[in-house]
XYZ file of N, CA and C in Angstrom:
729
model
N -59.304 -59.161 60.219
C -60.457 -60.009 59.912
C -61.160 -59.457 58.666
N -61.501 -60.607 57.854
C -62.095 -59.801 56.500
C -63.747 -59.007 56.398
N -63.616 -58.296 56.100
C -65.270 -57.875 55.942
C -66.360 -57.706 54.698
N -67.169 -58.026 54.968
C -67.808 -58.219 53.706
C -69.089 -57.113 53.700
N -69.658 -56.479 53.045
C -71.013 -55.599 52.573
C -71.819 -56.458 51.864
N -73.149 -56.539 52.833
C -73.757 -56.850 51.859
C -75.121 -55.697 51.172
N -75.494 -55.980 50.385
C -76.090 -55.157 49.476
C -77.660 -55.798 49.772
N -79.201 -55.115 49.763
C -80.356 -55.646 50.170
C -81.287 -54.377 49.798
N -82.528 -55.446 49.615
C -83.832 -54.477 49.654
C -84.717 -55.300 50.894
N -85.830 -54.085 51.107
C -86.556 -55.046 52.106
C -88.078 -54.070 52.296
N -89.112 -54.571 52.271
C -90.383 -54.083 52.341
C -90.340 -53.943 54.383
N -90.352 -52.883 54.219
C -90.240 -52.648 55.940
C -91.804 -52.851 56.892
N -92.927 -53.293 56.272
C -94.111 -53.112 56.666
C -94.383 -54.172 58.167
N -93.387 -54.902 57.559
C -93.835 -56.224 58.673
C -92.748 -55.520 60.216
N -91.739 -55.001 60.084
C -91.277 -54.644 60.903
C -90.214 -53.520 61.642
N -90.218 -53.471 63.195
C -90.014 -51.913 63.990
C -88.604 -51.411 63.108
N -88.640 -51.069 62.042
C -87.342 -50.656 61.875
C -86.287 -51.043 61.492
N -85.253 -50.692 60.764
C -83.973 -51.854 60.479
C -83.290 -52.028 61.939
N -83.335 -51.220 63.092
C -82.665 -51.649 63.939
C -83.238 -52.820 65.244
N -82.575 -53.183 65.389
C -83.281 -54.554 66.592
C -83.901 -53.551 67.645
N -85.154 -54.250 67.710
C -85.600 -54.112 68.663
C -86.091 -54.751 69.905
N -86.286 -54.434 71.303
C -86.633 -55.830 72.651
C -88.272 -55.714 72.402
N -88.882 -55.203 71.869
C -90.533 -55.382 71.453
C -90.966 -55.955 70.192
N -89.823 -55.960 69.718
C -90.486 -56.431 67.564
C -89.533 -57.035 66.665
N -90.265 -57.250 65.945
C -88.826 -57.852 64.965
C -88.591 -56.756 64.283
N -86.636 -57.009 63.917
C -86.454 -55.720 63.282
C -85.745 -56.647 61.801
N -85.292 -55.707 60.748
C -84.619 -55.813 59.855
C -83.122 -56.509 60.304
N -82.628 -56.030 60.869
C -81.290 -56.255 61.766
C -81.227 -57.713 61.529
N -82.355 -58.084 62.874
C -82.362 -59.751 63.052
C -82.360 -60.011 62.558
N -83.245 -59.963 61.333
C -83.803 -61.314 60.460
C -82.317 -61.749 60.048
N -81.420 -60.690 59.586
C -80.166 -60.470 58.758
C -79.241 -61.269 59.563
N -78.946 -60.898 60.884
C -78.220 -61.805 61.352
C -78.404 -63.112 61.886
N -79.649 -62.924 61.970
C -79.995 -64.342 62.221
C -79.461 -65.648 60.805
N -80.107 -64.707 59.901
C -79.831 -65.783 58.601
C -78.231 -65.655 58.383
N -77.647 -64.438 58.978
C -75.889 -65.330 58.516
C -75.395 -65.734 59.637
N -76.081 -66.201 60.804
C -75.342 -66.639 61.721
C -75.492 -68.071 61.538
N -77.043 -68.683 60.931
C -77.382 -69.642 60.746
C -76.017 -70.174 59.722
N -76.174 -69.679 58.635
C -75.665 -70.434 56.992
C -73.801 -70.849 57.715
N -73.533 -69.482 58.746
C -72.181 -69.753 58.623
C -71.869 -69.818 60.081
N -72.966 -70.510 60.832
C -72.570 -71.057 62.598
C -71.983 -70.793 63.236
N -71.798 -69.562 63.032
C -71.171 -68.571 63.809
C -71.896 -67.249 64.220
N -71.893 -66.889 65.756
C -72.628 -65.473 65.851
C -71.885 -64.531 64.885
N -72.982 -63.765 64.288
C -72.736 -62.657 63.277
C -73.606 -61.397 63.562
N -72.749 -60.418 63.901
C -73.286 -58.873 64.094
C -73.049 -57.996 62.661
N -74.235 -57.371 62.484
C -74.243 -56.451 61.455
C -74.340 -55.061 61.434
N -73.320 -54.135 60.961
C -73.644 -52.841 60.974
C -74.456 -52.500 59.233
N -75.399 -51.731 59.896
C -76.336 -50.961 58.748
C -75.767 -49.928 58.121
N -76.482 -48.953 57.195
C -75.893 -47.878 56.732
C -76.585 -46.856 57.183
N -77.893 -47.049 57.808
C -78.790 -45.934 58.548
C -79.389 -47.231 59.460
N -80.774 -46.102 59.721
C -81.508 -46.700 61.230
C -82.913 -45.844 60.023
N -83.538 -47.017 59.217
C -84.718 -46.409 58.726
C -85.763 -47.033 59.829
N -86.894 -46.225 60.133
C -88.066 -46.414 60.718
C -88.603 -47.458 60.991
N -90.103 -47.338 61.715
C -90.542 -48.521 61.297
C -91.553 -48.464 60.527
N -91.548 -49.430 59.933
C -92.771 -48.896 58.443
C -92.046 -48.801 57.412
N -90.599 -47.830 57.315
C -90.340 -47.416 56.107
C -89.574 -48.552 55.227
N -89.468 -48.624 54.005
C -88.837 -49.598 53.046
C -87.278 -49.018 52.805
N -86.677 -49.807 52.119
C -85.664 -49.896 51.033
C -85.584 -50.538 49.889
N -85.128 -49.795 49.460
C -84.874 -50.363 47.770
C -83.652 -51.028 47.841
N -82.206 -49.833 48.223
C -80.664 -50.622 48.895
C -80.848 -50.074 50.375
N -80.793 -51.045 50.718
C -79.752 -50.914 52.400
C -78.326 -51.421 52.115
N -77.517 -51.215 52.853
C -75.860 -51.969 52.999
C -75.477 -52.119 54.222
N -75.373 -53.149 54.951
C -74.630 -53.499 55.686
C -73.331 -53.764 55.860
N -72.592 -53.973 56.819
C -71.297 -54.923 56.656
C -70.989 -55.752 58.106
N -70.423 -56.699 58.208
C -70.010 -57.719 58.710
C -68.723 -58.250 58.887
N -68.456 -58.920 59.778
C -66.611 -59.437 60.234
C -66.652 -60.933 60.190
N -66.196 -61.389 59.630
C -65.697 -62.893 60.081
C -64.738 -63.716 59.243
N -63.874 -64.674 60.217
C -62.753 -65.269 59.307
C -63.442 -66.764 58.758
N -65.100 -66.936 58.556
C -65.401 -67.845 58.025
C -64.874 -67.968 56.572
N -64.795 -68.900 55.788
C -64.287 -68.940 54.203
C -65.632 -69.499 53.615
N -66.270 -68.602 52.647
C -66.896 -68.814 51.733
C -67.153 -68.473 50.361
N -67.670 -68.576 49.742
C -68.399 -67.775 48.172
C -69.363 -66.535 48.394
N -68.705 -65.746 47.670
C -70.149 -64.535 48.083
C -71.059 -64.600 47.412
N -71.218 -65.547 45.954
C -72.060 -65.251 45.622
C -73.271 -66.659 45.540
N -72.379 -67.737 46.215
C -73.153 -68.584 47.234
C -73.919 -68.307 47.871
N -72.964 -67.113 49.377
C -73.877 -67.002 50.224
C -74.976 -66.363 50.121
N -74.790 -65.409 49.138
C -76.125 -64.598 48.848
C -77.324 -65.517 48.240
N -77.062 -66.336 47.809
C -78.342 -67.026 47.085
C -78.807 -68.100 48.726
N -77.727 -68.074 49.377
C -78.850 -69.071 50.245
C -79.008 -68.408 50.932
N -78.715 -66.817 51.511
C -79.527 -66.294 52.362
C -80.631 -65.565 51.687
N -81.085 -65.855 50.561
C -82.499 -65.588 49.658
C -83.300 -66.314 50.143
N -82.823 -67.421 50.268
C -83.792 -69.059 50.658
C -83.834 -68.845 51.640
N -83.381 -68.458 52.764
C -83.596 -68.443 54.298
C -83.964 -67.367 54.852
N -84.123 -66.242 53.895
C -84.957 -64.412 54.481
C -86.043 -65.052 54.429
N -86.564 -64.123 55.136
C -88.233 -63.584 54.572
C -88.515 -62.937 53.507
N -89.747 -63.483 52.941
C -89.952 -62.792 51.593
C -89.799 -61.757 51.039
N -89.936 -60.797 52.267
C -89.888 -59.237 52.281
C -88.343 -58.430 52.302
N -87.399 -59.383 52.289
C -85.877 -59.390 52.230
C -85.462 -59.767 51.232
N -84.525 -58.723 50.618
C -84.223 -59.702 49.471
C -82.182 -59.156 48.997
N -81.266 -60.296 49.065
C -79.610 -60.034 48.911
C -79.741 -60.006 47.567
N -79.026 -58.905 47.085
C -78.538 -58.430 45.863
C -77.553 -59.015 45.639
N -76.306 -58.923 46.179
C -74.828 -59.205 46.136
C -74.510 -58.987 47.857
N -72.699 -59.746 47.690
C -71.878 -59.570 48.994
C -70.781 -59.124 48.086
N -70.548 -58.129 49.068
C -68.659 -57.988 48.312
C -67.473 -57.652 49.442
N -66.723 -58.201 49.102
C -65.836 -58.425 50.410
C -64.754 -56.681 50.140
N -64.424 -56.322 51.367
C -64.377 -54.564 51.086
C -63.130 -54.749 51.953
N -62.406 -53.747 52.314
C -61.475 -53.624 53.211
C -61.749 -53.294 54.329
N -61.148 -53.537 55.545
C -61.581 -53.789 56.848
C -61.730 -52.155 57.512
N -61.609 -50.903 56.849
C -61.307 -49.756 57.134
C -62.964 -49.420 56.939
N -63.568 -49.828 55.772
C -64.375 -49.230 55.375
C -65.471 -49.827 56.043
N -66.516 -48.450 56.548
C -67.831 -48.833 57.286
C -68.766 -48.758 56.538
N -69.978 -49.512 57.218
C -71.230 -49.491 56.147
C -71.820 -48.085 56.608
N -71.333 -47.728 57.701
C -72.612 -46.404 57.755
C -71.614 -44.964 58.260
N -69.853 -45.314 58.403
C -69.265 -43.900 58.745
C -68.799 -43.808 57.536
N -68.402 -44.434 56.243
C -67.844 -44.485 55.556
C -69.070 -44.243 54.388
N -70.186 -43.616 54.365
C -70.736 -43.556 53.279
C -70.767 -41.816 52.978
N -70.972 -41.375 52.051
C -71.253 -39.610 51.723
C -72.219 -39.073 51.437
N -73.747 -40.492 50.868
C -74.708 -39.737 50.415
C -75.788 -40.234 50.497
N -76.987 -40.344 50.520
C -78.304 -41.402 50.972
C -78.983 -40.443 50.372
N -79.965 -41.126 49.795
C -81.187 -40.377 49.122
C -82.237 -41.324 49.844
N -83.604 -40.586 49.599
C -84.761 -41.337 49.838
C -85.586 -40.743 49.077
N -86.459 -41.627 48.375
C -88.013 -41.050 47.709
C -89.392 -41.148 48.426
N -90.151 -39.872 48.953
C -91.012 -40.471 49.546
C -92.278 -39.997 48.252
N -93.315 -41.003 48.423
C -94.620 -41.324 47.390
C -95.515 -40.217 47.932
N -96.238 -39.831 46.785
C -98.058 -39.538 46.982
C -98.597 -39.574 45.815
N -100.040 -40.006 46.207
C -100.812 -40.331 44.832
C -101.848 -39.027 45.024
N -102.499 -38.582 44.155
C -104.070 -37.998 44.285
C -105.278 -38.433 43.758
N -105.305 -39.476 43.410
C -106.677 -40.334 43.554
C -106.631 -41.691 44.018
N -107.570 -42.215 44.490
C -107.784 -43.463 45.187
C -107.332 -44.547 43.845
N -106.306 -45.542 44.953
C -105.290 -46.528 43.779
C -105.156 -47.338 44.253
N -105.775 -48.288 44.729
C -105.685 -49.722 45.182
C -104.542 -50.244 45.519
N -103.774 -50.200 44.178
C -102.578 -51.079 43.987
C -101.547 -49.987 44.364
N -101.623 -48.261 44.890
C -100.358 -47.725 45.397
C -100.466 -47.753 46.676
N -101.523 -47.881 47.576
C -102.340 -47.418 48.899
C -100.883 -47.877 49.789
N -100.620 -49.157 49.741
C -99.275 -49.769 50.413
C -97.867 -48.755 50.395
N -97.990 -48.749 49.534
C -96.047 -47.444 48.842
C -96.411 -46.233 48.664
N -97.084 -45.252 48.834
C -97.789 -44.478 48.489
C -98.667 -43.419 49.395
N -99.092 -42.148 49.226
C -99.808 -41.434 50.744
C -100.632 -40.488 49.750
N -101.865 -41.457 49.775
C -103.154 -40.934 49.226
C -103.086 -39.026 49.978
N -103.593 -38.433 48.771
C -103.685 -36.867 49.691
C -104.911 -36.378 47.961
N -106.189 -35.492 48.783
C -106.372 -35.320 47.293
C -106.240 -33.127 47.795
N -105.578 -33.179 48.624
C -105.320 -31.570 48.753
C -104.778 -31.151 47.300
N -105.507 -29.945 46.563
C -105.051 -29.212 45.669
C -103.508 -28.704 45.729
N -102.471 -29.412 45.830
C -101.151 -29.074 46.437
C -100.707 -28.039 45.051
N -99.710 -26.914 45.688
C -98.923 -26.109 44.870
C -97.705 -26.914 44.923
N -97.406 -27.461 43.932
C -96.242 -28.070 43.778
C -94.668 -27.066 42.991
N -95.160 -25.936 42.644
C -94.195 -25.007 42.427
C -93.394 -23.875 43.995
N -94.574 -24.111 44.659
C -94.260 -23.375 45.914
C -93.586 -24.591 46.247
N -94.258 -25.641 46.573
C -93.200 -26.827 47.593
C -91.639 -26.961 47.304
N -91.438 -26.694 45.595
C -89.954 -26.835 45.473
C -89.477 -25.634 45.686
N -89.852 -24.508 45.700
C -89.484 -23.168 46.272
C -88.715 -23.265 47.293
N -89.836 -24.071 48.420
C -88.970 -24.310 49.917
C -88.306 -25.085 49.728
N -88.604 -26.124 49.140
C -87.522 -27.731 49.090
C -86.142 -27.144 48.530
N -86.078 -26.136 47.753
C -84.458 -25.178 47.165
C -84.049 -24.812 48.497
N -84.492 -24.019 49.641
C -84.040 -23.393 50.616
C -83.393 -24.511 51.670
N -83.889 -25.839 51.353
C -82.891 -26.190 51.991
C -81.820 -26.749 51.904
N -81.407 -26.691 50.740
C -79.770 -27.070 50.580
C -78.899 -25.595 50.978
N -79.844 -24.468 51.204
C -79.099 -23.549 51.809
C -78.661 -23.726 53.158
N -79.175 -24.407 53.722
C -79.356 -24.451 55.295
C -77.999 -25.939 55.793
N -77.892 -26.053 56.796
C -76.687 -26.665 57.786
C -77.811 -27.557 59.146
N -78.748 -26.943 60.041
C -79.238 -27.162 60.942
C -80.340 -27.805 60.780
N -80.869 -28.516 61.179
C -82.571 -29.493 60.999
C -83.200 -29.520 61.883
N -82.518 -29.308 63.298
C -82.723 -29.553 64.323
C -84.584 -29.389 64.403
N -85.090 -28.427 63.261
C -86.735 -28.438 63.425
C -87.595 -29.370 62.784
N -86.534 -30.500 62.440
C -87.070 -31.517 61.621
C -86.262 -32.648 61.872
N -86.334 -32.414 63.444
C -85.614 -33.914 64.113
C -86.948 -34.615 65.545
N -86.616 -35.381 65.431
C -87.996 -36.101 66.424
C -87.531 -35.906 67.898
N -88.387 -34.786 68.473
C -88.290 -34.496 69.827
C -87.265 -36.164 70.704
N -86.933 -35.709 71.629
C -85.794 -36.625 72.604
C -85.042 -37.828 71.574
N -84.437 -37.435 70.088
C -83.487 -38.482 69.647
C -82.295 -38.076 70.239
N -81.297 -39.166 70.229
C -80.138 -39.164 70.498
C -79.593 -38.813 69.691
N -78.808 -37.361 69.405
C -78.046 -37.088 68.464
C -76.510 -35.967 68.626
N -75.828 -36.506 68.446
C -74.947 -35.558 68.799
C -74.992 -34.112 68.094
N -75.566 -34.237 66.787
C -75.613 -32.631 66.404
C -76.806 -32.866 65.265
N -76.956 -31.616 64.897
C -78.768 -31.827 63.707
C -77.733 -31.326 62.758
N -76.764 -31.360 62.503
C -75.868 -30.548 61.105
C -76.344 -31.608 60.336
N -76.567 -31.114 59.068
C -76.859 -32.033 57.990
C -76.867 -30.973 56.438
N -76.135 -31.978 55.642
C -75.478 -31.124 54.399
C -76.757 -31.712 53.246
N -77.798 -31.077 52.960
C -78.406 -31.748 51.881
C -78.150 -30.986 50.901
N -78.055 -31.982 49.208
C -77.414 -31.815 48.629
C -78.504 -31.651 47.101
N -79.676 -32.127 47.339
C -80.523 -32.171 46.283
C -81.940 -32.701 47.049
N -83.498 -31.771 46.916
C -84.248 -31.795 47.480
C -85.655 -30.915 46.334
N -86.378 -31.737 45.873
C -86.873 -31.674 44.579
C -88.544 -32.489 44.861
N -90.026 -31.848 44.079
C -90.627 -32.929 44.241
C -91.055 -32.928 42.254
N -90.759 -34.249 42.204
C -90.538 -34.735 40.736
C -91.880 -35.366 40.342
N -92.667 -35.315 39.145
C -93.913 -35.485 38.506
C -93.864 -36.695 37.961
N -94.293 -37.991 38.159
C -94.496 -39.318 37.733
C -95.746 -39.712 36.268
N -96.463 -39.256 36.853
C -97.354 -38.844 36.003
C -98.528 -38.322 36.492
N -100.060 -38.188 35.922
C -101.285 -37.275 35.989
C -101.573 -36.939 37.640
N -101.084 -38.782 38.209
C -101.980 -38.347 39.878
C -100.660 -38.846 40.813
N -99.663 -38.863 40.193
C -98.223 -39.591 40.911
C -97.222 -38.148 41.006
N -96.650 -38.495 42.855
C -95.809 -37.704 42.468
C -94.472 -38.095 43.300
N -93.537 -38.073 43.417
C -92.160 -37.864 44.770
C -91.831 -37.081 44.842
N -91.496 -37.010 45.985
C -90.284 -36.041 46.828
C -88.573 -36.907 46.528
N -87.697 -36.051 46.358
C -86.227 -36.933 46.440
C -85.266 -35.591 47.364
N -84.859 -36.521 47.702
C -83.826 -35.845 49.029
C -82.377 -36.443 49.081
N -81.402 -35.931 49.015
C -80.142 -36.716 49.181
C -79.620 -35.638 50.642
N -78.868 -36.198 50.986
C -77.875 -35.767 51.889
C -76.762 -36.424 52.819
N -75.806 -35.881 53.463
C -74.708 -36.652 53.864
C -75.402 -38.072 55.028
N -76.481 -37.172 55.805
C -76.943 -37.704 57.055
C -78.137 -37.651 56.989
N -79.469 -38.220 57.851
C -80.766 -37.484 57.840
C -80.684 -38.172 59.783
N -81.414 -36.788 60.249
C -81.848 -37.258 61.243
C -82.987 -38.150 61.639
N -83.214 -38.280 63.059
C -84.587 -38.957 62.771
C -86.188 -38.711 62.533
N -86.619 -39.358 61.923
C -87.822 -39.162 61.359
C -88.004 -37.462 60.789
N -86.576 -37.624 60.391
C -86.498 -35.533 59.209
C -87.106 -35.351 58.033
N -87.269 -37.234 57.098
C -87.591 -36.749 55.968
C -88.793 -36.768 56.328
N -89.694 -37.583 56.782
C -91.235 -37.449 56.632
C -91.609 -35.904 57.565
N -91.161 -35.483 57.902
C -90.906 -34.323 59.095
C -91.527 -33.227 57.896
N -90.149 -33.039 57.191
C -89.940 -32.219 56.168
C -90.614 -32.542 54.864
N -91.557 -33.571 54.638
C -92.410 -33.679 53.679
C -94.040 -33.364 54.196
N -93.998 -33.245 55.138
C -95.376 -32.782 56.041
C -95.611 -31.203 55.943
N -93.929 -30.864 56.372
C -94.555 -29.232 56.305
C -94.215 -28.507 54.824
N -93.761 -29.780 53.759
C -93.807 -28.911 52.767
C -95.101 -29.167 52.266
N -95.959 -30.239 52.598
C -97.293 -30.545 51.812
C -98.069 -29.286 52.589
N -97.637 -28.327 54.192
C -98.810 -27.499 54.249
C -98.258 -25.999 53.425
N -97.103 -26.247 53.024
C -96.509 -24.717 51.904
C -97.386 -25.438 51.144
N -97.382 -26.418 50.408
C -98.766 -26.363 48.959
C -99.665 -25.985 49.025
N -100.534 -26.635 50.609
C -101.494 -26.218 50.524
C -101.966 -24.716 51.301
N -100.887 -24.168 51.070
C -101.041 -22.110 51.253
C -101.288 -22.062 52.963
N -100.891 -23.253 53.843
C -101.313 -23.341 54.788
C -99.619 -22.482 55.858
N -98.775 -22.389 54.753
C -97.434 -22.112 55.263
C -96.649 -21.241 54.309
N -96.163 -20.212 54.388
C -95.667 -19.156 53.155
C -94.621 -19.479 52.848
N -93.664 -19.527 51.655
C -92.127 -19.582 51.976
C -91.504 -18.650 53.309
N -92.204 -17.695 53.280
C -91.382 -16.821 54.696
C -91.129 -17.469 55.449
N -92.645 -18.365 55.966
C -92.500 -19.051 56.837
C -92.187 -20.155 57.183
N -91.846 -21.161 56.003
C -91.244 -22.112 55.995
C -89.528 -21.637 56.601
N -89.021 -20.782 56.412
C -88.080 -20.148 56.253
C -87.442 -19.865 58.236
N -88.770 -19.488 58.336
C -88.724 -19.107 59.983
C -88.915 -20.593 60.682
N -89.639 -21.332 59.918
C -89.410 -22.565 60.824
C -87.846 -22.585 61.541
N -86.956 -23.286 59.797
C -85.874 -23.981 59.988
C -85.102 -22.874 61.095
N -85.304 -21.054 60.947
C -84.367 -20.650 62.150
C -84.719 -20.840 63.375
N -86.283 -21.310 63.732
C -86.347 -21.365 64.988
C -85.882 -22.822 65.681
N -85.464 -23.778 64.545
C -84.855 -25.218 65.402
C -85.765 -25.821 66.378
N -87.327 -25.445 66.394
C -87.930 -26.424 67.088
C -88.651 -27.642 66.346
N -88.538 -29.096 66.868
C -89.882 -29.404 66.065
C -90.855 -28.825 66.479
N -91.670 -28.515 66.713
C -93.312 -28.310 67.424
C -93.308 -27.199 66.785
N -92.599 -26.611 65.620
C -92.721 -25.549 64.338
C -93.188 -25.911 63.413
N -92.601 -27.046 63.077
C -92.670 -27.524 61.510
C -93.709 -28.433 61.430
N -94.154 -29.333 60.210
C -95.095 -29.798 60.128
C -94.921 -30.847 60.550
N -96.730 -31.821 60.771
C -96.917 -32.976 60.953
C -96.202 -34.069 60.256
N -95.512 -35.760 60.766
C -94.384 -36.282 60.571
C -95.626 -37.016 59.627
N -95.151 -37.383 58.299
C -95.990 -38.220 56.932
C -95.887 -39.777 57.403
N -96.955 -40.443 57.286
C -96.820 -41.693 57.564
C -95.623 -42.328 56.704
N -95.451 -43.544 57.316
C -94.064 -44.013 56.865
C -93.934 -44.894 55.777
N -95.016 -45.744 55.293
C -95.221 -46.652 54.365
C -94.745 -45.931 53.025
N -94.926 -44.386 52.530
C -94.532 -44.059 51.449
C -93.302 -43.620 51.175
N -92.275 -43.914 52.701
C -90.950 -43.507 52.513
C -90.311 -44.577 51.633
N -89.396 -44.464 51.210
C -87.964 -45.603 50.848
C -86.552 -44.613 50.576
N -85.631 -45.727 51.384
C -84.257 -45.712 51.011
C -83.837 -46.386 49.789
N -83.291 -45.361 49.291
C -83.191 -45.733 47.697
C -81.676 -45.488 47.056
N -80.777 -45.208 48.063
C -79.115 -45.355 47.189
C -78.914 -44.784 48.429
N -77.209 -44.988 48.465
C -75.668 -45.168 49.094
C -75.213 -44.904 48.524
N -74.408 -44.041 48.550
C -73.257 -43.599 48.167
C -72.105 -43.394 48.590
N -70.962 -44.158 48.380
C -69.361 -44.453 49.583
C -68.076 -43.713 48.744
């Protein structure tokens, strides 16, 4: 059966998460709902992660099965017309039936936001903080962890996970300009709720509230209830795939 990827952004504010949920609307639905509609046929979608709720994307990728016959670049324009505003198809590309949207990828980055002065227009994407942050210490720690294998202290108490191994590969916070700043993170996997996890307790290394030592002793002790408070989610985004 042929499979197709499709390619998407989506402002996550309105809802629980890309994965379906029995309390909320998720990202998921909307998605299959609109290709089950266009092509009248039930349609299940695999994601490339399970982002939050709250958090955005820039790309998500899915993929999909069916022996319907169409245009991909049809269908993408009428499932524009039939998302929600907050959804939006880039492209479809039809892939080989081997390849998954979410076992078959190697790399995911995410950028999460902060501003330091009051900004109207970032308040939405963005995590107002006006703490005097050391931003030379934060990448200090943010280096130590591409040394590391285990997260497990920057995984959300009772997830389902078969293991916290996680290979990160680049972990940096980058200067936008005067009162703008990100965090960028790539890695093979992220557990759940790890990056805002791990952007909490590097904002208390800035603010001298956490030493590198001790950032250090977190990650060996593998608990959460070590590491810092989890960053609200509005300033996360998924921002590339890599297969």
């Amino acid at each position: 059966m042929p499979r197709y990827f499709v390619y998407f952004s989506y402002d996550g504010t309105r809802y629980h998460g890309w994965q379906i949920q029995p309390n909320g609307n998720s990202v998921q639905a909307e998605l299959q709902k609109a290709l089950s509609t266009l092509l009248r046929t039930p349609i299940e979608v695999t994601g490339a992660g399970r982002t939050d709720a709250g958090v955005h994307a820039r790309l998500m990728v899915a993929h999909f099965d069916t022996d319907q016959e169409f245009d991909n670049r049809q269908l993408a324009y009428r499932l524009n017309h039939l998302l929600p505003f907050d959804i939006a198809v880039s492209k479809i590309e039809t892939v080989e039936s081997a390849i998954h949207a979410r076992f078959s990828a190697v790399s995911r980055t995410y950028h999460y936001y902060i501003h330091t002065v009051k900004d109207p227009f970032a308040r939405a994407y963005s995590l107002e903080t006006h703490y005097d942050l050391d931003f030379e210490a934060m990448n200090e720690a943010a280096a130590y962890l591409l040394t590391q294998q285990d997260f497990a202290s920057f995984c959300k108490t009772g997830a389902d996970v078969k293991t916290t191994i996680c290979h990160v590969t680049e972990a940096r916070w980058e200067r936008i300009d005067e009162f703008r700043w990100r965090f960028v993170i790539s890695a093979n996997r992220f557990l759940r709720n790890m990056v805002r996890a791990v952007v909490g307790t590097l904002v208390d290394v800035g603010r001298h509230r956490l030493s590198i030592d001790d950032f250090k002793a977190i990650l060996a002790e593998k608990k959460r209830t070590s590491a810092g408070e989890s960053m609200p989610a509005h300033a996360l985004f998924l921002v590339d795939i890599q297969y």
